[in-house]
Amino acid sequence: MSHLSWQKSSYSNAEGANNCLELAAGVSDLCHLRESDAPETIITTTATKLRTFVLSAKAGEFDHLI
């Protein structure tokens, strides 16, 4: 997936530390996520499912897991 254009979070360390989440838009409705310090491991999902996950995390839906 070297053809993808990866974007780092605006909350990432400006000094280029390898400890952030990166996101790339794919074909159709697909989104790709990876950790910057493990770029060979990529999670692929749909934009709708990613949006639902992010909104659920912000709402505290997963707080019981930590």
C-alpha atoms as one frame of an Amber mdcrd trajectory, in Angstrom:
protein
   0.000   0.000   0.000   2.874   2.305  -0.759   0.597   4.315  -3.073  -1.381
   5.722  -0.135  -0.864   9.246   1.117  -0.594   8.979   4.904  -1.588  11.837
   7.200  -0.549  12.217  10.833  -2.814  13.609  13.489  -2.538  17.330  14.167
  -1.942  16.317  17.803   1.281  14.492  16.881   4.620  15.687  18.109   5.873
  18.367  15.723   9.417  17.026  16.043   8.525  13.917  14.043   8.331  11.357
  16.835   7.205   7.910  15.689   4.342   7.503  18.113   1.168   8.559  16.390
  -1.734   7.255  14.377  -1.693   7.800  10.619  -4.715   7.708   8.309  -5.002
   7.304   4.538  -8.058   7.376   2.300  -8.334   4.454  -0.072 -10.511   3.522
  -3.014 -14.284   3.530  -2.617 -15.239   4.100   1.022 -12.124   2.518   2.551
  -9.889   4.077   5.206  -6.500   2.721   6.256  -4.933   3.223   9.686  -1.465
   2.455  10.974   0.777   3.262  13.907   3.755   5.332  12.786   6.237   3.133
  14.653   4.811  -0.028  12.981   3.954   1.134   9.443   3.801  -2.390   8.019
   0.695  -3.178  10.106  -2.362  -1.604   8.475  -6.007  -1.771   9.539  -8.573
  -1.242   6.773 -12.189  -0.299   7.430 -14.940   1.815   5.908 -15.305   5.524
   6.573 -18.718   4.890   8.154 -17.364   2.302  10.597 -14.379   4.479  11.492
 -16.648   7.461  12.141 -18.897   5.321  14.366 -15.871   4.053  16.316 -14.437
   7.555  16.839 -17.783   8.984  17.956 -18.275   6.041  20.342 -14.787   6.487
  21.816 -15.403  10.214  22.324 -18.693   9.394  24.049 -16.911   7.081  26.506
 -18.381   3.834  25.176 -15.087   1.995  25.710 -13.990   3.554  29.001 -14.790
   0.342  30.881 -12.044  -1.453  28.939  -9.195   0.492  30.549
